[in-house]
Coordinates of C-alpha atoms in Angstrom, one line a residue:
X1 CA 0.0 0.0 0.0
X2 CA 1.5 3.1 -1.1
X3 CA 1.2 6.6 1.0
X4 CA 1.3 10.0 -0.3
X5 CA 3.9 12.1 1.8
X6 CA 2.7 15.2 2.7
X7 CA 5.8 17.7 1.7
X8 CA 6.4 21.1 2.7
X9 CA 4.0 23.8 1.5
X10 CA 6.4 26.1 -1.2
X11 CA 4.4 29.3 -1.8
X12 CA 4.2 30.7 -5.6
X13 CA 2.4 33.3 -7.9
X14 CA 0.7 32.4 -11.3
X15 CA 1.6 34.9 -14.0
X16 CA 0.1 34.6 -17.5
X17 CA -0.7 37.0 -20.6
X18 CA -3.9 36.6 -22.3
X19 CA -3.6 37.1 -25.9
X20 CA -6.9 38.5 -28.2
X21 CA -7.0 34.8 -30.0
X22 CA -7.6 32.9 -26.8
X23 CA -11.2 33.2 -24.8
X24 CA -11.5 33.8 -21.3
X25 CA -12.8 30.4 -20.5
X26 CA -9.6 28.8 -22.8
X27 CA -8.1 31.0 -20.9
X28 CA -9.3 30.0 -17.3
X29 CA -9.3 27.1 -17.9
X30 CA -5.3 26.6 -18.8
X31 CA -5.1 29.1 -15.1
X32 CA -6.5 26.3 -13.4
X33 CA -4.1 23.5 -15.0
X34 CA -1.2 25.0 -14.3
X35 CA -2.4 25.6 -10.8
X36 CA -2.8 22.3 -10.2
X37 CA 0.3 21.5 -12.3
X38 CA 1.9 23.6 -9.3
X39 CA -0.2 21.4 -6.2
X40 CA 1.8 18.3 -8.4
X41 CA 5.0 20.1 -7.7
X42 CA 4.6 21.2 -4.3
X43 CA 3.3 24.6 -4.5
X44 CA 0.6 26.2 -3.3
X45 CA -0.7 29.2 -5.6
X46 CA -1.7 32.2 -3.4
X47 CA -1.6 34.9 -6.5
X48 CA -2.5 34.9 -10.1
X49 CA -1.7 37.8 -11.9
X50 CA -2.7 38.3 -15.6
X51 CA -2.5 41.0 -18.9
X52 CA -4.6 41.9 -21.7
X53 CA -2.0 42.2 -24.3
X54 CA -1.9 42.1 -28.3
X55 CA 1.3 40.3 -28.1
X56 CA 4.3 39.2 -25.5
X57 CA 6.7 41.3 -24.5
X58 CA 9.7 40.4 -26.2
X59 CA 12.0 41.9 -23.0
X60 CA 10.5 40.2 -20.1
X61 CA 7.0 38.5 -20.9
X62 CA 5.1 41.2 -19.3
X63 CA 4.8 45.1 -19.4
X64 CA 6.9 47.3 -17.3
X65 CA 3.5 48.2 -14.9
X66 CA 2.6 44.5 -14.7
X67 CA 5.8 43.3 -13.4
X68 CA 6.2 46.6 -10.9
X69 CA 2.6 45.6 -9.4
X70 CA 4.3 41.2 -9.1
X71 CA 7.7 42.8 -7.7
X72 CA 5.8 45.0 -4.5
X73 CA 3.5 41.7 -4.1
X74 CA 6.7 39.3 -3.9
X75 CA 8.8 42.1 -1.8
X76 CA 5.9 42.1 0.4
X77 CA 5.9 38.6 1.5
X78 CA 2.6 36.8 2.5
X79 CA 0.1 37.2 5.2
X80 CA -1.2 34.7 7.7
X81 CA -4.7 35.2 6.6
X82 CA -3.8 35.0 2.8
X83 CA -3.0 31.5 2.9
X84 CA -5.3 28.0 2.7
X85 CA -3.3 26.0 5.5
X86 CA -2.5 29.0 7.8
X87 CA 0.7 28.4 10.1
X88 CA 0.9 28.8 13.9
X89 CA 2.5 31.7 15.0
X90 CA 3.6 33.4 11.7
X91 CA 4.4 36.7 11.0
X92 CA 3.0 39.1 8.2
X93 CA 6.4 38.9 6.5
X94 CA 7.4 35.5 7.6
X95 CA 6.5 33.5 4.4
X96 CA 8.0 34.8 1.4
X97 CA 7.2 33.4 -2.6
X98 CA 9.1 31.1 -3.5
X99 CA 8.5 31.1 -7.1
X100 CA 6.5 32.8 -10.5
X101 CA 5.3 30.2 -12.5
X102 CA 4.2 31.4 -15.9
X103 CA 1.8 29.7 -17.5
X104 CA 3.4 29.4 -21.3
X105 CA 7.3 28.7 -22.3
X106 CA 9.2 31.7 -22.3
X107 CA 12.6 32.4 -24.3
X108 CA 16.1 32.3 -21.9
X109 CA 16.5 36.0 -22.1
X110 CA 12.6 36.5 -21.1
X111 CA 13.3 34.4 -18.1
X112 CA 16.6 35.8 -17.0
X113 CA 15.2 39.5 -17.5
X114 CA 11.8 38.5 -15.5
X115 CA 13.7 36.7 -12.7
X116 CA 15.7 40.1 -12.1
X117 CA 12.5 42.3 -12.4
X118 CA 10.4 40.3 -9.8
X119 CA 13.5 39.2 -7.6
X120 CA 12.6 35.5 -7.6
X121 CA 12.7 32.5 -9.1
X122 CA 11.0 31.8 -12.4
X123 CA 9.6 28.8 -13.9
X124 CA 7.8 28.6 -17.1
X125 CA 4.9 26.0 -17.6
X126 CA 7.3 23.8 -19.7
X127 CA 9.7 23.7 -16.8
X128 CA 7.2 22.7 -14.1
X129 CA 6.0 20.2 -16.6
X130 CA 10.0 18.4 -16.9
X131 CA 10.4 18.8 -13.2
X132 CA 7.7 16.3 -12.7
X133 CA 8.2 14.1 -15.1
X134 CA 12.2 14.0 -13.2
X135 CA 10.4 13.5 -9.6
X136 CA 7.8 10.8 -10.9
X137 CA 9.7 8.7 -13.2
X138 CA 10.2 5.2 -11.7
X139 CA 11.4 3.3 -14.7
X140 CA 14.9 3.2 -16.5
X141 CA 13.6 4.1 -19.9
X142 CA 11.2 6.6 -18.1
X143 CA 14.2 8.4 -16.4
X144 CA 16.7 8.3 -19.3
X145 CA 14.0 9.9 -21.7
X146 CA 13.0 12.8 -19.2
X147 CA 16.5 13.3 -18.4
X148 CA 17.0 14.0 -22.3
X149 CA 14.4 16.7 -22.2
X150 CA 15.3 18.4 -19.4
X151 CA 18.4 18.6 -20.7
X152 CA 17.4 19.9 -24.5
X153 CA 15.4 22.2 -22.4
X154 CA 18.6 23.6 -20.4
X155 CA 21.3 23.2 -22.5
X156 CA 20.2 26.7 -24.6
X157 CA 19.6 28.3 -20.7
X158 CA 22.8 28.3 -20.2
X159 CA 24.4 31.0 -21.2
X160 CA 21.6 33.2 -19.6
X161 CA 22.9 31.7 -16.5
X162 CA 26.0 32.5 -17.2
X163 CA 25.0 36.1 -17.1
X164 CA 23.1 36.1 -13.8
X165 CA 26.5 34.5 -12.2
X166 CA 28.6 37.8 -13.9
X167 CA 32.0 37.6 -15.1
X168 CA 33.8 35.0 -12.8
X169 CA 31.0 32.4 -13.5
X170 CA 31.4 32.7 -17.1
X171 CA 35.3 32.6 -17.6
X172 CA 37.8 29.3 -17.2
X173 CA 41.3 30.4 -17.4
X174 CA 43.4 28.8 -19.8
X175 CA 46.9 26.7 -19.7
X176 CA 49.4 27.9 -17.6
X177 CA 47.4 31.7 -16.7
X178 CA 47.7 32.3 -20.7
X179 CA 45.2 32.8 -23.2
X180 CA 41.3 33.0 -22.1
X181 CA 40.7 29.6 -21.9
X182 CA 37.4 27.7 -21.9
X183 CA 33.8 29.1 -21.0
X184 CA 32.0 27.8 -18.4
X185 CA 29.4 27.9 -21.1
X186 CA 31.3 25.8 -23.6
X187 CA 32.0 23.5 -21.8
X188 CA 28.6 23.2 -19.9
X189 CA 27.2 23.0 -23.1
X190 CA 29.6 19.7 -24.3
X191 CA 28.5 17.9 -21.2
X192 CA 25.7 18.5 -22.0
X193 CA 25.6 17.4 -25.1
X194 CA 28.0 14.5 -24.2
X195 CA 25.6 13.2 -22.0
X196 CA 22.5 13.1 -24.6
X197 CA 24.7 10.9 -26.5
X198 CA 25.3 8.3 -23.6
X199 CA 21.7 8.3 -22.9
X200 CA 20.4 8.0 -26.4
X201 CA 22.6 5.3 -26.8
X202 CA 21.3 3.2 -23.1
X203 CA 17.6 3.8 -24.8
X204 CA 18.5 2.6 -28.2
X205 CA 20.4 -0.4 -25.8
X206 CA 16.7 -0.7 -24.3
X207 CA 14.7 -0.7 -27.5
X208 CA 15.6 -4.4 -28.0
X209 CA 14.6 -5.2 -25.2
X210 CA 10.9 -3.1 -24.9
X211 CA 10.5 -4.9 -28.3
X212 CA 11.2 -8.3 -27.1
X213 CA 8.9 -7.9 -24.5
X214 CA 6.5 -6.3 -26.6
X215 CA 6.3 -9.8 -29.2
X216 CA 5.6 -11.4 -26.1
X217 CA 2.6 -9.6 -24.7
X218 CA 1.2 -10.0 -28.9
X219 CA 2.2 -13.9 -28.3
X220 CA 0.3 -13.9 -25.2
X221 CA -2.6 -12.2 -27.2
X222 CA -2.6 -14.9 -29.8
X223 CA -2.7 -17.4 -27.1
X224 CA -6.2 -16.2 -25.8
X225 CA -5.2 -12.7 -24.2
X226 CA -6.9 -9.6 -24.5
X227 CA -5.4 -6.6 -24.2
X228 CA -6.8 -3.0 -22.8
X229 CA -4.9 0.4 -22.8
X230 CA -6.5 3.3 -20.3
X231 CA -6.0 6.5 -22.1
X232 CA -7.5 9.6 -21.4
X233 CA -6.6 13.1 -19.7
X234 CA -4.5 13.6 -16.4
X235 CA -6.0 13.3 -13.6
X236 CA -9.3 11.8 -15.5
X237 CA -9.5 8.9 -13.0
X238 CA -7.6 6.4 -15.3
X239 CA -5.8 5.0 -11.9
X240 CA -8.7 5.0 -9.8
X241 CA -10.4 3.1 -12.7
X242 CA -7.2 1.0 -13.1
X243 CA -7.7 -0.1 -9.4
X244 CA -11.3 -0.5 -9.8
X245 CA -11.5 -2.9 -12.5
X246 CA -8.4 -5.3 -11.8
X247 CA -7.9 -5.1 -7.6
X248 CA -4.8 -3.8 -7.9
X249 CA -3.1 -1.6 -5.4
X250 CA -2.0 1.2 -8.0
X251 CA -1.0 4.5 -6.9
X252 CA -3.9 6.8 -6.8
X253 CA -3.7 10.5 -6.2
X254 CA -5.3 13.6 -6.6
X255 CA -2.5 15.1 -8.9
X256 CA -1.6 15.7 -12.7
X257 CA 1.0 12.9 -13.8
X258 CA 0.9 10.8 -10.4
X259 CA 1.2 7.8 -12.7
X260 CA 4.2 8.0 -15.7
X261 CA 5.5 4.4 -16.1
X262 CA 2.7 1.7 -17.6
X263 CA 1.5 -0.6 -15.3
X264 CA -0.6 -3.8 -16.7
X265 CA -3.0 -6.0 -14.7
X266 CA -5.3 -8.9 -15.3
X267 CA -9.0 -7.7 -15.4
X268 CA -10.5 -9.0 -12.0
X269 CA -12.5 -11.3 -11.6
X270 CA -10.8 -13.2 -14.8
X271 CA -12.8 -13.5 -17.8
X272 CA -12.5 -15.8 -21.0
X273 CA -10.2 -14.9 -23.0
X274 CA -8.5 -13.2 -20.1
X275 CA -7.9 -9.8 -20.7
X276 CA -4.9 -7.6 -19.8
X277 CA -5.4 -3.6 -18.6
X278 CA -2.5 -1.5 -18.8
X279 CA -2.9 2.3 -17.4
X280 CA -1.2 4.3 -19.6
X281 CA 0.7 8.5 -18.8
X282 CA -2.0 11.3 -18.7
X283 CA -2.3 13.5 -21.5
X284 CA -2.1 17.5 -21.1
X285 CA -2.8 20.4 -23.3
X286 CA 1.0 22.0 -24.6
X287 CA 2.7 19.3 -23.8
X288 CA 6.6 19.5 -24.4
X289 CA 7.2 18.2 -27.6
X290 CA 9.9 16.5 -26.5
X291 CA 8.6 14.9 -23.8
X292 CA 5.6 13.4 -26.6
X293 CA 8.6 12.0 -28.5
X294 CA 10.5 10.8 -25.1
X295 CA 7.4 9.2 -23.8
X296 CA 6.4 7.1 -27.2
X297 CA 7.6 4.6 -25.9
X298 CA 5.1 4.8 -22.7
X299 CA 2.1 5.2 -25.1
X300 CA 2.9 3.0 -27.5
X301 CA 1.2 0.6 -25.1
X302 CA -1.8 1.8 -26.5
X303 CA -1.1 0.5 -29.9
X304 CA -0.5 -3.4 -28.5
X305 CA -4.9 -3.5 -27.2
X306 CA -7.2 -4.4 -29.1
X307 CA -9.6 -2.0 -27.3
X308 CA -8.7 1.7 -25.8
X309 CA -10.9 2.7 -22.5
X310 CA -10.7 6.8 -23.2
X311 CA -11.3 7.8 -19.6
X312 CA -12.9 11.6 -19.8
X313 CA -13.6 13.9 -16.5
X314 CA -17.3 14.0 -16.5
X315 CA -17.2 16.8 -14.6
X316 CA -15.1 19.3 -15.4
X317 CA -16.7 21.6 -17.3
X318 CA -13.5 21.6 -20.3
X319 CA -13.5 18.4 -21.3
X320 CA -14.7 19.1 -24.7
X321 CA -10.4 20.2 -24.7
X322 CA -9.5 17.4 -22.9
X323 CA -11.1 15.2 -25.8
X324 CA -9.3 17.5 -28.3
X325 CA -6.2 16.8 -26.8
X326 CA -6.3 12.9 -26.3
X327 CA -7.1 12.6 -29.9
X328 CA -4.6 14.7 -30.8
X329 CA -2.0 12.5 -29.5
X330 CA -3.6 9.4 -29.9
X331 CA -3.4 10.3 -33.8
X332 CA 0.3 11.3 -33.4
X333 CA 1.3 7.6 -32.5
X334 CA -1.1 6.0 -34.9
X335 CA -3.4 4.4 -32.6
X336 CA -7.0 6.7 -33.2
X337 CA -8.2 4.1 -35.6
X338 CA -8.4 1.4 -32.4
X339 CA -11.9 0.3 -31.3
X340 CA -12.5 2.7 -28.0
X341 CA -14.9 2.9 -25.5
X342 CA -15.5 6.7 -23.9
X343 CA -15.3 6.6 -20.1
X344 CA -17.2 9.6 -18.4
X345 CA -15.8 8.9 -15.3
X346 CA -16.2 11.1 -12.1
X347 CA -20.1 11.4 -12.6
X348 CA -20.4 11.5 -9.0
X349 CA -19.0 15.0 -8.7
X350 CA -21.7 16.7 -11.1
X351 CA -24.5 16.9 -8.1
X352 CA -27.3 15.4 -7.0
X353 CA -28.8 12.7 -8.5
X354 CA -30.9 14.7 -10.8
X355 CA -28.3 16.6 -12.1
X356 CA -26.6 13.7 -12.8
X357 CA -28.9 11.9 -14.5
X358 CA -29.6 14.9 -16.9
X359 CA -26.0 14.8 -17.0
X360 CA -25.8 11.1 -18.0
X361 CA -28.7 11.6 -20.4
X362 CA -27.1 13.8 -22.9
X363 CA -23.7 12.7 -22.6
X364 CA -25.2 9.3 -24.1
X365 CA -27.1 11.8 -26.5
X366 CA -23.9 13.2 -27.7
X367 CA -21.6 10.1 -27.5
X368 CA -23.7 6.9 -28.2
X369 CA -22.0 4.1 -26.9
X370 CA -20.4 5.5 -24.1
X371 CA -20.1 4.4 -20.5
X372 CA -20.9 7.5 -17.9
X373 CA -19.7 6.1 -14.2
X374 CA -18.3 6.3 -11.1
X375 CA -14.8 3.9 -10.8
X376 CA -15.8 4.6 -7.0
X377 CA -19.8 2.9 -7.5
X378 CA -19.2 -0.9 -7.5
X379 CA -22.2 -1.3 -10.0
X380 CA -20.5 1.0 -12.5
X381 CA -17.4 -0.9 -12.4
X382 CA -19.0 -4.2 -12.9
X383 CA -21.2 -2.9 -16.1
X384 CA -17.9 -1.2 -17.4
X385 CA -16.2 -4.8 -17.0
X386 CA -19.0 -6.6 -18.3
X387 CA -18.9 -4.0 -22.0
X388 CA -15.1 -5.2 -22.0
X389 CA -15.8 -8.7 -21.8
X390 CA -18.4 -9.1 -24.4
X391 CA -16.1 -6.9 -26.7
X392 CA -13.5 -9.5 -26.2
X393 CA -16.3 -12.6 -26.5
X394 CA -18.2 -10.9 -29.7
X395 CA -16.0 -13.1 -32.0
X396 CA -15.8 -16.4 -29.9
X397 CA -17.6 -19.5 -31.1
X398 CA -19.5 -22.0 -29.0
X399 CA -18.4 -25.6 -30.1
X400 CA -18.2 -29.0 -27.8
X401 CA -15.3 -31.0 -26.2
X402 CA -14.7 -34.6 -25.1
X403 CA -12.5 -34.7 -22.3
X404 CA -11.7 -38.9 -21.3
X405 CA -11.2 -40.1 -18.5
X406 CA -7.7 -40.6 -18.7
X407 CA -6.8 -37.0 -19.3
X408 CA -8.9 -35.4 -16.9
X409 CA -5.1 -33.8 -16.0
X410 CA -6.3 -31.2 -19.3
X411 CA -9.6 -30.2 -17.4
X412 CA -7.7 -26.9 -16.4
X413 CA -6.8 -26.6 -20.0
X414 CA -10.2 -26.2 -21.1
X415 CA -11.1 -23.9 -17.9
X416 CA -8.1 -21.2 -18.7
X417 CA -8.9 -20.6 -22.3
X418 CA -12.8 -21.2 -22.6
X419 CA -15.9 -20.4 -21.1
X420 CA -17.7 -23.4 -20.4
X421 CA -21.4 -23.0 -20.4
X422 CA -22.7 -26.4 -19.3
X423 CA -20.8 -29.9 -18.6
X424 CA -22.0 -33.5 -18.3
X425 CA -20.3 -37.0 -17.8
X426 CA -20.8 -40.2 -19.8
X427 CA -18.8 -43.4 -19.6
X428 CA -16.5 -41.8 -22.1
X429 CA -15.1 -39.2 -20.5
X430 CA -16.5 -35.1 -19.4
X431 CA -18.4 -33.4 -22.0
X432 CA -18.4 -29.8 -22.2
X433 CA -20.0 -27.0 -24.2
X434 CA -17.4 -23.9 -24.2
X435 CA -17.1 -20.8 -26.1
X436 CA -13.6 -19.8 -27.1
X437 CA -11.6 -18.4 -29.9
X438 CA -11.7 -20.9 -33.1
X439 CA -8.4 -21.9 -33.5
X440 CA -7.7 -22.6 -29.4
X441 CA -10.6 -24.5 -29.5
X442 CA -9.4 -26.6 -33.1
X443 CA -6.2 -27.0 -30.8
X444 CA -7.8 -28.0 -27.4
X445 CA -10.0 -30.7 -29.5
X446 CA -6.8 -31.9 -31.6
X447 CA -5.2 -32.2 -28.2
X448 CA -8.2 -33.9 -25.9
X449 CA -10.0 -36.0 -28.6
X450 CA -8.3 -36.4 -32.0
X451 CA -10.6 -38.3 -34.7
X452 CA -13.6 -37.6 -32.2
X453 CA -15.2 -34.6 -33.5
X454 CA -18.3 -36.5 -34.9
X455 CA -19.1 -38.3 -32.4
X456 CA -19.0 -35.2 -30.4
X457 CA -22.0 -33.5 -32.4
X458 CA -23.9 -36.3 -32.3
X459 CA -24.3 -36.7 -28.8
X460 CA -25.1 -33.3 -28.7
X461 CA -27.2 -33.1 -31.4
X462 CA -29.1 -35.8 -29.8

């Protein structure tokens, strides 16, 4: 059983310019992401500041008047009342903001030149983004491909860096006191670059070995396994449901990205054919590029089901944009043309029961097909699970098996890959009517009965 540590509240400011293209509730609603981005990362968001403007400043972000009014607010420090978990026996000026998080990706020199204005750390939505993939990922392709993009991401930073550290940060002195030497700059920057190359070349190591393991998981399909990819939008429930459907003990938290590396269960209670569920990373409007191309690898899961569960937040009012953005990126690794079952999910937090209802009436209006639950309702879970098995059973046949005597040692056979719908005993042996995939079942009857078949129909027949 996994526990979420509680860490250290880190106090921050939400800046963000609002350009004439975007509408207020786009707008808002990207607000709210990145706060909750910041809850991910530690931080809890006691300011937003935001500006009406045609265009971004190309200086600092933000105009000259904007950034005065964040620089007083910072200098100022925080007040007692002004926060959600108020500390015991704080002064007015005792918490101070620990960073400006700016909700879009800002050039080097807009960062450096906002950083000195405000007088505190700044971090643009692309950073907070990297930072947690770095703190959530758990596997060694996961970590190797964030560590890439953080490093693409830094490695033209650098030199703005430089600056803020003045002249002795940016100098190296050269053989013997002569000549100017290396930059600290330079030769950040060939680390930096030296160290992409070693981890490209550990992934590309790894790639034989995600594809062995891949061919296995499509052998274990062909042998009478189904496989399941949750995909949806962060924080759409895709864990909760995860845990719901296959009694795992999965992380679950209220936070964007809590889950990064795939995890795969069996669906619970087992089902013929069985059927695998893997829980695949959340999806997030402006996503780093190259964290889409670092975590391919991750969603390429989703191109190994034969069915994708597209988990949607029923009740959060922008998940028309959520759907946008999960087919977006499920068209960018070539897996939109899989079968897919829409999830509302989180129908419990609309209202009441009537509002949910109405709810649930017109999201089946609009989306015929879908499922509209609650992964915390056991009823919902089990009507979800029962749509996945008889999407997995739509192509099985019903035939009949002779099992003798004297191989009752295959009975277990017949139970693992077949669903047996009625069984008798004669004096030659068990008799069972399954339904199962058509070649297992050519094999299973090859295996229990060879030159037997007719006789088999006949008794049944009869």
């Amino acid at each position: 059983m996994q526990t979420e540590v509680k860490e250290k509240p880190r106090y921050a400011i939400v800046a963000s310019v609002q350009l004439p293209e975007v509408s207020d509730v786009e707008f808002e609603a990207s607000l709210t992401e990145l706060s909750e981005l910041a809850k991910t990362l530690g931080f809890q968001v006691v300011q937003t500041f935001v500006q009406k403007r045609n265009s971004f400043d190309r200086t600092a972000y933000m105009g000259v008047g904007k950034l005065e009014e964040i620089s007083m607010y910072v200098k100022r420090g925080i007040r007692a009342d002004e926060l959600e978990d108020e500390p015991q026996e704080m002064d007015a000026s005792a918490v101070e903001i620990d960073a400006v998080l700016v909700d879009h990706e800002i050039s080097p020199s807009q960062m450096r030149n906002l950083e000195l204005a405000v007088g505190c750390e700044v971090m643009d939505r692309t950073m907070v983004i990297l930072e947690i993939f770095h703190r959530n990922a758990r596997s060694r392709a996961a970590r190797a491909q964030v560590e890439i993009a953080r490093l693409g991401y830094m490695a033209p930073r650098l030199r703005e860096a430089a600056k803020l550290a003045g002249p002795q940060g940016r100098q190296r002195s050269g053989m013997g006191g002569r000549g100017s030497g290396e930059s600290h700059t330079e030769l950040d920057r060939r680390k930096v670059r030296d160290r992409i190359a070693e981890l490209q070349r550990e992934i590309i190591a790894m790639e034989l070995e995600r594809k062995t393991q891949r061919a296995r998981r499509l052998e274990r399909q062909g042998m009478g396994l189904g496989g399941v990819s949750l995909v949806g939008y962060t924080n759409a429930g895709k864990s909760t449901l995860m845990r719901a459907l296959t009694g795992s003990e999965v992380l679950v938290a209220n936070k964007l990205f809590a889950t990064l590396d795939t995890t795969v269960r069996v669906l619970y209670p087992e089902s013929v054919p069985r059927v695998l569920v893997s829980d695949t990373v959340g999806f997030i409007k402006n996503l780093p590029h190259g964290l889409v191309a670092s975590f391919k690898s991750t969603l390429e899961e989703a191109l190994d089901a034969s069915l994708l569960l597209h988990a949607i937040d029923a009740s959060d009012p922008g998940f028309l944009r959520q759907l946008e953005v999960t087919d977006e990126v499920l068209k960018e690794i070539g897996a939109d043309e899989l079968p897919r079952i829409r999830v509302f999910n989180k129908i419990d937090h609309v209202g009441d029961e009537a509002a949910q209802a109405a709810w649930t009436a017109e999201l089946q209006q609009r989306y015929p097909g879908c499922v509209v639950m609650s992964a915390l309702r056991p009823d919902d879970v089990s009507s979800l699970r029962a749509a996945i098995v008889s999407f997995f059973q739509q192509d099985l046949v019903e035939d009949e098996l002779l099992l003798p005597w004297s191989a009752q040692q295959l009975r277990g056979e017949i139970y693992s890959h077949c669903q047996v719908l009625e069984e008798h005993a004669d004096e030659e042996g068990s008799r069972f009517r399954v339904r199962g995939e058509p070649e297992k079942l050519r094999s299973l009857r090859e295996q229990l009965n060879p030159g037997s078949q007719g006789r088999e129909k006949e008794y049944w027949e009869v």
